[in-house]
């Protein structure tokens, strides 16, 4: 029974990791400003099949990535196994943690949707977000606003003793969009550029974020942590990676900061970084504000300790952040 619970915890964490990587995918801005409202020619919307943790674990262990997230190929657009917060993030070209609204839209283990659509002739991949937004407004009665708001963040700053970072001998390079993918790789258009994501048979994964750096992550079930290594990595890349992990709905109850992390270190180099996030209470309801002082009684290092070991610090502050506020959205779409 204990092994089963650990397995489910690992799967949920893996789902969260896959979701946070997939749900970071955004598809650019529409190029035809001032033209008629972009809409799909034809679109089918249905509830996704229920995620089966055992099947997902078996697929991932065999090296097969679950088919999830947005895929735009030619005039065909697919949005598979996506929660409402992921769909809204894609439609408004932001990250999922920049979307606020009813609690149900953020439930990583909750309702998901499959959308399969055809774009009009002459459309490009850049037109997909506005078409998706129009579909959500029509079929789900979505009402939302996008703008800058003053909100709580964690500033990544240099500690009193100065940085204790090892500079990387390598330099990150921009991703060549024309380069063929290797087995297990998935190409994604992230909010800050193209990303190459890999999920390995053992549940570990990597994210090549181009000039922001490269990161590897591994779930340690025994220590109940997500272990992340980056290098070469910029401080902006590190802040983005921490934000994507800690703001994932799957991890917001694990004691890590449920706030966006912004780089205010002033460090412009390329470094080797290591940090950990605890998997305590994964899937349990959150009780009050999350704290950076999370620790793991089994011996895992907290996020705060990981960051401070590098001579850095996470400080709670307020700063202008881009936010999409969902004021209304239906749980069930209108019929096809």
CSV table of C-alpha atoms in Angstrom, one decimal:
chain,number,residue,atom,x,y,z
A,1,UNK,CA,0.0,0.0,0.0
A,2,UNK,CA,2.9,2.3,0.9
A,3,UNK,CA,4.5,1.6,-2.5
A,4,UNK,CA,1.2,2.4,-4.2
A,5,UNK,CA,0.9,5.7,-2.5
A,6,UNK,CA,4.5,6.6,-3.3
A,7,UNK,CA,3.8,5.6,-6.9
A,8,UNK,CA,0.7,7.8,-7.1
A,9,UNK,CA,2.7,10.7,-5.5
A,10,UNK,CA,5.4,10.2,-8.1
A,11,UNK,CA,2.9,10.1,-10.9
A,12,UNK,CA,1.2,13.2,-9.7
A,13,UNK,CA,4.5,15.0,-9.4
A,14,UNK,CA,5.4,13.8,-12.9
A,15,UNK,CA,2.0,15.0,-14.2
A,16,UNK,CA,2.7,18.3,-12.5
A,17,UNK,CA,6.1,18.4,-14.1
A,18,UNK,CA,4.7,17.5,-17.5
A,19,UNK,CA,1.9,20.0,-17.1
A,20,UNK,CA,4.1,22.8,-16.0
A,21,UNK,CA,6.4,22.2,-19.1
A,22,UNK,CA,3.5,21.7,-21.5
A,23,UNK,CA,1.3,24.4,-19.9
A,24,UNK,CA,4.1,26.9,-20.5
A,25,UNK,CA,3.5,26.6,-24.3
A,26,UNK,CA,2.1,29.7,-25.9
A,27,UNK,CA,1.7,30.2,-29.6
A,28,UNK,CA,2.7,33.8,-30.5
A,29,UNK,CA,0.7,36.9,-31.4
A,30,UNK,CA,-1.6,37.3,-34.3
A,31,UNK,CA,0.1,39.0,-37.3
A,32,UNK,CA,-3.0,40.4,-38.9
A,33,UNK,CA,-3.9,43.3,-36.5
A,34,UNK,CA,-7.0,45.2,-37.5
A,35,UNK,CA,-8.3,42.3,-39.6
A,36,UNK,CA,-11.6,40.5,-38.9
A,37,UNK,CA,-11.9,38.6,-35.6
A,38,UNK,CA,-9.8,35.4,-36.0
A,39,UNK,CA,-11.9,32.3,-35.6
A,40,UNK,CA,-11.5,28.6,-36.3
A,41,UNK,CA,-13.4,27.3,-39.4
A,42,UNK,CA,-14.5,24.2,-37.5
A,43,UNK,CA,-13.9,23.2,-33.9
A,44,UNK,CA,-14.8,20.2,-31.8
A,45,UNK,CA,-14.8,20.5,-28.0
A,46,UNK,CA,-15.2,17.5,-25.6
A,47,UNK,CA,-14.3,16.4,-22.2
A,48,UNK,CA,-11.0,14.5,-22.1
A,49,UNK,CA,-10.8,10.9,-21.0
A,50,UNK,CA,-9.9,10.6,-17.3
A,51,UNK,CA,-6.2,10.4,-16.6
A,52,UNK,CA,-5.1,7.0,-15.5
A,53,UNK,CA,-2.0,7.4,-13.2
A,54,UNK,CA,-1.0,3.8,-13.7
A,55,UNK,CA,-1.1,4.0,-17.5
A,56,UNK,CA,0.7,7.3,-17.5
A,57,UNK,CA,3.5,5.8,-15.3
A,58,UNK,CA,3.8,2.8,-17.6
A,59,UNK,CA,3.9,5.0,-20.7
A,60,UNK,CA,6.5,7.3,-19.2
A,61,UNK,CA,8.7,4.4,-18.0
A,62,UNK,CA,8.7,3.0,-21.5
A,63,UNK,CA,9.8,6.4,-22.9
A,64,UNK,CA,6.4,7.4,-24.4
A,65,UNK,CA,5.3,10.9,-23.5
A,66,UNK,CA,1.5,11.3,-23.0
A,67,UNK,CA,0.0,13.3,-25.8
A,68,UNK,CA,-1.0,16.5,-24.0
A,69,UNK,CA,-1.0,20.2,-24.6
A,70,UNK,CA,-1.3,22.3,-27.8
A,71,UNK,CA,-0.2,21.1,-31.2
A,72,UNK,CA,-0.5,23.4,-34.3
A,73,UNK,CA,0.5,21.8,-37.6
A,74,UNK,CA,-0.5,23.5,-40.8
A,75,UNK,CA,-4.1,24.4,-40.5
A,76,UNK,CA,-4.9,21.9,-37.8
A,77,UNK,CA,-4.9,22.9,-34.1
A,78,UNK,CA,-5.2,20.5,-31.3
A,79,UNK,CA,-5.4,21.2,-27.5
A,80,UNK,CA,-5.4,17.9,-25.7
A,81,UNK,CA,-5.8,17.0,-22.0
A,82,UNK,CA,-5.7,20.6,-21.0
A,83,UNK,CA,-7.2,22.2,-18.0
A,84,UNK,CA,-9.1,25.5,-18.3
A,85,UNK,CA,-6.2,27.5,-16.8
A,86,UNK,CA,-3.9,26.1,-19.5
A,87,UNK,CA,-6.3,26.9,-22.3
A,88,UNK,CA,-6.7,30.5,-21.0
A,89,UNK,CA,-3.0,30.9,-20.7
A,90,UNK,CA,-2.5,29.8,-24.3
A,91,UNK,CA,-5.3,32.0,-25.5
A,92,UNK,CA,-3.9,35.1,-23.8
A,93,UNK,CA,-0.2,34.2,-24.3
A,94,UNK,CA,0.8,34.1,-20.7
A,95,UNK,CA,2.1,31.5,-18.3
A,96,UNK,CA,-0.5,29.4,-16.4
A,97,UNK,CA,0.6,31.0,-13.1
A,98,UNK,CA,-0.3,34.4,-14.5
A,99,UNK,CA,-4.0,33.3,-14.7
A,100,UNK,CA,-6.3,33.8,-11.7
A,101,UNK,CA,-9.9,32.9,-11.4
A,102,UNK,CA,-12.2,30.2,-9.9
A,103,UNK,CA,-10.4,27.4,-8.0
A,104,UNK,CA,-11.7,24.7,-10.4
A,105,UNK,CA,-9.8,26.0,-13.4
A,106,UNK,CA,-6.4,25.3,-11.7
A,107,UNK,CA,-7.1,21.8,-10.5
A,108,UNK,CA,-4.3,19.7,-12.2
A,109,UNK,CA,-6.2,16.5,-11.4
A,110,UNK,CA,-9.6,18.0,-12.3
A,111,UNK,CA,-11.6,18.4,-15.5
A,112,UNK,CA,-9.6,18.5,-18.8
A,113,UNK,CA,-10.7,19.3,-22.3
A,114,UNK,CA,-9.8,18.2,-25.9
A,115,UNK,CA,-10.2,20.7,-28.6
A,116,UNK,CA,-9.6,19.8,-32.3
A,117,UNK,CA,-10.0,22.7,-34.8
A,118,UNK,CA,-9.3,23.7,-38.4
A,119,UNK,CA,-8.0,27.2,-39.1
A,120,UNK,CA,-9.0,29.1,-42.2
A,121,UNK,CA,-6.9,29.1,-45.4
A,122,UNK,CA,-4.1,31.6,-45.2
A,123,UNK,CA,-3.8,31.3,-41.4
A,124,UNK,CA,-0.5,30.8,-39.6
A,125,UNK,CA,0.5,29.3,-36.3
A,126,UNK,CA,0.6,32.9,-35.0
A,127,UNK,CA,-3.1,33.3,-35.4
A,128,UNK,CA,-4.0,30.3,-33.2
A,129,UNK,CA,-4.1,32.1,-29.7
A,130,UNK,CA,-6.8,34.6,-30.8
A,131,UNK,CA,-8.8,31.9,-32.5
A,132,UNK,CA,-8.6,29.9,-29.2
A,133,UNK,CA,-9.7,32.9,-27.2
A,134,UNK,CA,-12.7,33.5,-29.5
A,135,UNK,CA,-13.7,29.8,-29.1
A,136,UNK,CA,-13.5,30.0,-25.3
A,137,UNK,CA,-15.6,33.1,-25.3
A,138,UNK,CA,-18.2,31.5,-27.5
A,139,UNK,CA,-18.3,27.9,-26.2
A,140,UNK,CA,-17.4,28.5,-22.5
A,141,UNK,CA,-18.7,32.1,-22.1
A,142,UNK,CA,-15.2,33.2,-21.0
A,143,UNK,CA,-14.9,36.7,-19.6
A,144,UNK,CA,-11.4,37.8,-18.7
A,145,UNK,CA,-9.2,40.9,-18.6
A,146,UNK,CA,-5.4,41.1,-19.1
A,147,UNK,CA,-3.2,43.8,-17.6
A,148,UNK,CA,-0.5,44.8,-15.1
A,149,UNK,CA,-1.4,44.5,-11.5
A,150,UNK,CA,0.5,45.1,-8.3
A,151,UNK,CA,1.0,41.6,-6.8
A,152,UNK,CA,3.1,39.6,-4.4
A,153,UNK,CA,6.3,38.1,-5.8
A,154,UNK,CA,9.5,36.6,-4.6
A,155,UNK,CA,12.6,38.5,-5.6
A,156,UNK,CA,15.7,36.4,-6.3
A,157,UNK,CA,18.5,38.6,-4.8
A,158,UNK,CA,22.1,38.2,-3.8
A,159,UNK,CA,22.6,37.2,-0.1
A,160,UNK,CA,24.6,39.3,2.4
A,161,UNK,CA,27.7,37.1,1.9
A,162,UNK,CA,27.6,37.5,-1.9
A,163,UNK,CA,27.0,34.9,-4.5
A,164,UNK,CA,28.5,31.4,-4.2
A,165,UNK,CA,27.9,30.3,-7.7
A,166,UNK,CA,30.2,28.4,-10.0
A,167,UNK,CA,30.5,29.9,-13.4
A,168,UNK,CA,29.8,27.6,-16.3
A,169,UNK,CA,32.5,27.0,-18.9
A,170,UNK,CA,29.7,26.5,-21.5
A,171,UNK,CA,27.4,29.0,-23.0
A,172,UNK,CA,23.7,28.4,-23.8
A,173,UNK,CA,22.9,28.7,-27.4
A,174,UNK,CA,19.7,29.7,-29.2
A,175,UNK,CA,17.6,26.7,-30.4
A,176,UNK,CA,17.6,26.1,-34.1
A,177,UNK,CA,13.9,25.6,-35.0
A,178,UNK,CA,14.8,23.7,-38.2
A,179,UNK,CA,17.0,21.1,-36.4
A,180,UNK,CA,15.5,17.6,-36.3
A,181,UNK,CA,14.4,16.3,-32.9
A,182,UNK,CA,16.1,13.5,-31.2
A,183,UNK,CA,14.1,10.5,-29.8
A,184,UNK,CA,12.0,11.6,-26.8
A,185,UNK,CA,12.3,15.3,-27.5
A,186,UNK,CA,9.3,17.6,-27.9
A,187,UNK,CA,9.5,21.1,-29.4
A,188,UNK,CA,7.5,23.8,-27.7
A,189,UNK,CA,6.9,27.5,-28.2
A,190,UNK,CA,7.4,28.8,-24.7
A,191,UNK,CA,6.4,32.3,-23.4
A,192,UNK,CA,10.0,33.4,-23.8
A,193,UNK,CA,11.0,31.5,-26.9
A,194,UNK,CA,11.4,28.0,-28.3
A,195,UNK,CA,12.0,25.2,-25.8
A,196,UNK,CA,13.0,21.6,-26.3
A,197,UNK,CA,11.6,19.3,-23.6
A,198,UNK,CA,12.6,15.7,-22.9
A,199,UNK,CA,11.0,13.1,-20.6
A,200,UNK,CA,13.1,10.0,-19.8
A,201,UNK,CA,12.0,6.5,-19.0
A,202,UNK,CA,12.9,6.9,-15.3
A,203,UNK,CA,10.6,9.9,-14.9
A,204,UNK,CA,13.4,12.5,-15.1
A,205,UNK,CA,13.3,15.2,-17.6
A,206,UNK,CA,15.1,18.2,-19.1
A,207,UNK,CA,14.3,21.6,-20.6
A,208,UNK,CA,16.5,23.4,-23.1
A,209,UNK,CA,15.4,27.0,-22.7
A,210,UNK,CA,17.8,28.3,-25.4
A,211,UNK,CA,19.9,31.3,-24.3
A,212,UNK,CA,18.3,31.3,-20.8
A,213,UNK,CA,19.9,28.0,-20.1
A,214,UNK,CA,19.4,24.2,-19.7
A,215,UNK,CA,17.8,22.5,-16.8
A,216,UNK,CA,17.4,18.8,-15.7
A,217,UNK,CA,14.9,17.6,-13.1
A,218,UNK,CA,14.5,14.3,-11.3
A,219,UNK,CA,11.8,13.2,-8.9
A,220,UNK,CA,13.3,11.5,-5.8
A,221,UNK,CA,10.4,9.5,-4.3
A,222,UNK,CA,12.4,8.4,-1.3
A,223,UNK,CA,13.5,11.9,-0.3
A,224,UNK,CA,10.2,13.3,-1.6
A,225,UNK,CA,11.9,16.1,-3.6
A,226,UNK,CA,12.2,17.4,-7.1
A,227,UNK,CA,15.9,17.8,-7.7
A,228,UNK,CA,16.8,20.4,-10.4
A,229,UNK,CA,20.2,21.1,-11.9
A,230,UNK,CA,20.9,23.9,-14.4
A,231,UNK,CA,23.9,24.7,-16.4
A,232,UNK,CA,24.8,26.7,-18.2
A,233,UNK,CA,22.0,28.9,-16.9
A,234,UNK,CA,21.2,32.6,-16.4
A,235,UNK,CA,19.6,34.0,-13.3
A,236,UNK,CA,16.6,34.9,-15.4
A,237,UNK,CA,16.4,31.3,-16.6
A,238,UNK,CA,16.6,30.1,-13.0
A,239,UNK,CA,13.9,32.5,-11.8
A,240,UNK,CA,11.6,31.3,-14.7
A,241,UNK,CA,12.2,27.6,-13.8
A,242,UNK,CA,11.5,28.1,-10.1
A,243,UNK,CA,8.3,30.1,-11.0
A,244,UNK,CA,7.1,27.4,-13.4
A,245,UNK,CA,7.6,24.7,-10.8
A,246,UNK,CA,6.4,26.4,-7.7
A,247,UNK,CA,3.4,27.9,-9.4
A,248,UNK,CA,2.3,24.6,-10.8
A,249,UNK,CA,-1.1,23.7,-9.3
A,250,UNK,CA,0.3,20.2,-8.5
A,251,UNK,CA,2.9,21.8,-6.1
A,252,UNK,CA,1.1,24.8,-4.6
A,253,UNK,CA,0.2,22.8,-1.5
A,254,UNK,CA,3.7,21.4,-1.0
A,255,UNK,CA,5.1,24.3,1.1
A,256,UNK,CA,6.9,26.1,-1.6
A,257,UNK,CA,6.3,29.7,-2.5
A,258,UNK,CA,3.1,30.1,-4.6
A,259,UNK,CA,4.3,33.3,-6.1
A,260,UNK,CA,6.1,34.4,-9.3
A,261,UNK,CA,9.9,34.6,-8.9
A,262,UNK,CA,11.6,37.6,-10.5
A,263,UNK,CA,15.3,38.0,-11.0
A,264,UNK,CA,16.7,41.0,-9.2
A,265,UNK,CA,20.3,39.7,-8.6
A,266,UNK,CA,21.9,41.9,-11.2
A,267,UNK,CA,24.1,38.9,-12.2
A,268,UNK,CA,24.6,38.6,-15.9
A,269,UNK,CA,26.8,35.5,-16.2
A,270,UNK,CA,26.2,31.9,-16.9
A,271,UNK,CA,26.2,29.5,-13.9
A,272,UNK,CA,25.8,26.0,-12.6
A,273,UNK,CA,22.8,26.0,-10.2
A,274,UNK,CA,21.2,23.3,-8.1
A,275,UNK,CA,18.0,23.5,-6.1
A,276,UNK,CA,15.3,21.2,-4.6
A,277,UNK,CA,11.6,21.4,-4.0
A,278,UNK,CA,9.9,19.3,-1.4
A,279,UNK,CA,7.0,17.0,-2.3
A,280,UNK,CA,5.3,17.2,1.2
A,281,UNK,CA,1.5,17.1,1.2
A,282,UNK,CA,1.4,16.8,-2.6
A,283,UNK,CA,-2.2,16.9,-3.6
A,284,UNK,CA,-3.4,18.0,-0.1
A,285,UNK,CA,-5.5,21.1,0.2
A,286,UNK,CA,-3.4,24.2,0.9
A,287,UNK,CA,-3.7,25.7,4.4
A,288,UNK,CA,-2.9,29.4,4.4
A,289,UNK,CA,0.0,31.1,2.6
A,290,UNK,CA,2.8,29.0,1.3
A,291,UNK,CA,6.1,29.5,2.9
A,292,UNK,CA,9.6,29.4,1.6
A,293,UNK,CA,10.7,27.8,4.8
A,294,UNK,CA,9.4,24.4,3.7
A,295,UNK,CA,11.6,21.4,4.8
A,296,UNK,CA,11.5,17.7,4.5
A,297,UNK,CA,11.7,15.6,7.6
A,298,UNK,CA,13.1,12.7,5.6
A,299,UNK,CA,16.2,14.7,4.9
A,300,UNK,CA,15.5,16.6,1.6
A,301,UNK,CA,16.7,20.1,1.4
A,302,UNK,CA,14.2,22.9,1.3
A,303,UNK,CA,14.0,25.4,-1.6
A,304,UNK,CA,15.1,28.2,0.7
A,305,UNK,CA,18.1,26.2,1.8
A,306,UNK,CA,19.0,25.3,-1.7
A,307,UNK,CA,18.9,28.9,-2.9
A,308,UNK,CA,20.8,30.2,0.2
A,309,UNK,CA,23.5,27.6,-0.4
A,310,UNK,CA,24.3,29.4,-3.7
A,311,UNK,CA,24.6,32.8,-1.8
A,312,UNK,CA,21.2,33.9,-3.0
A,313,UNK,CA,17.9,34.6,-1.3
A,314,UNK,CA,14.2,34.7,-2.0
A,315,UNK,CA,12.6,37.9,-0.6
A,316,UNK,CA,8.8,38.5,-0.5
A,317,UNK,CA,8.1,41.8,-2.3
A,318,UNK,CA,5.4,43.5,-4.3
A,319,UNK,CA,5.9,44.3,-8.0
A,320,UNK,CA,3.9,44.9,-11.1
A,321,UNK,CA,3.0,41.6,-12.8
A,322,UNK,CA,1.1,40.7,-15.9
A,323,UNK,CA,-2.1,38.9,-15.0
A,324,UNK,CA,-5.2,37.5,-16.7
A,325,UNK,CA,-8.2,37.7,-14.4
A,326,UNK,CA,-11.0,35.3,-15.2
A,327,UNK,CA,-14.3,36.7,-14.0
A,328,UNK,CA,-16.6,34.1,-15.6
A,329,UNK,CA,-16.2,30.8,-17.4
A,330,UNK,CA,-18.6,27.9,-17.7
A,331,UNK,CA,-17.5,24.4,-16.6
A,332,UNK,CA,-19.4,22.8,-19.6
A,333,UNK,CA,-19.0,24.0,-23.2
A,334,UNK,CA,-22.0,24.5,-25.4
A,335,UNK,CA,-22.7,21.6,-27.8
A,336,UNK,CA,-20.6,21.1,-31.0
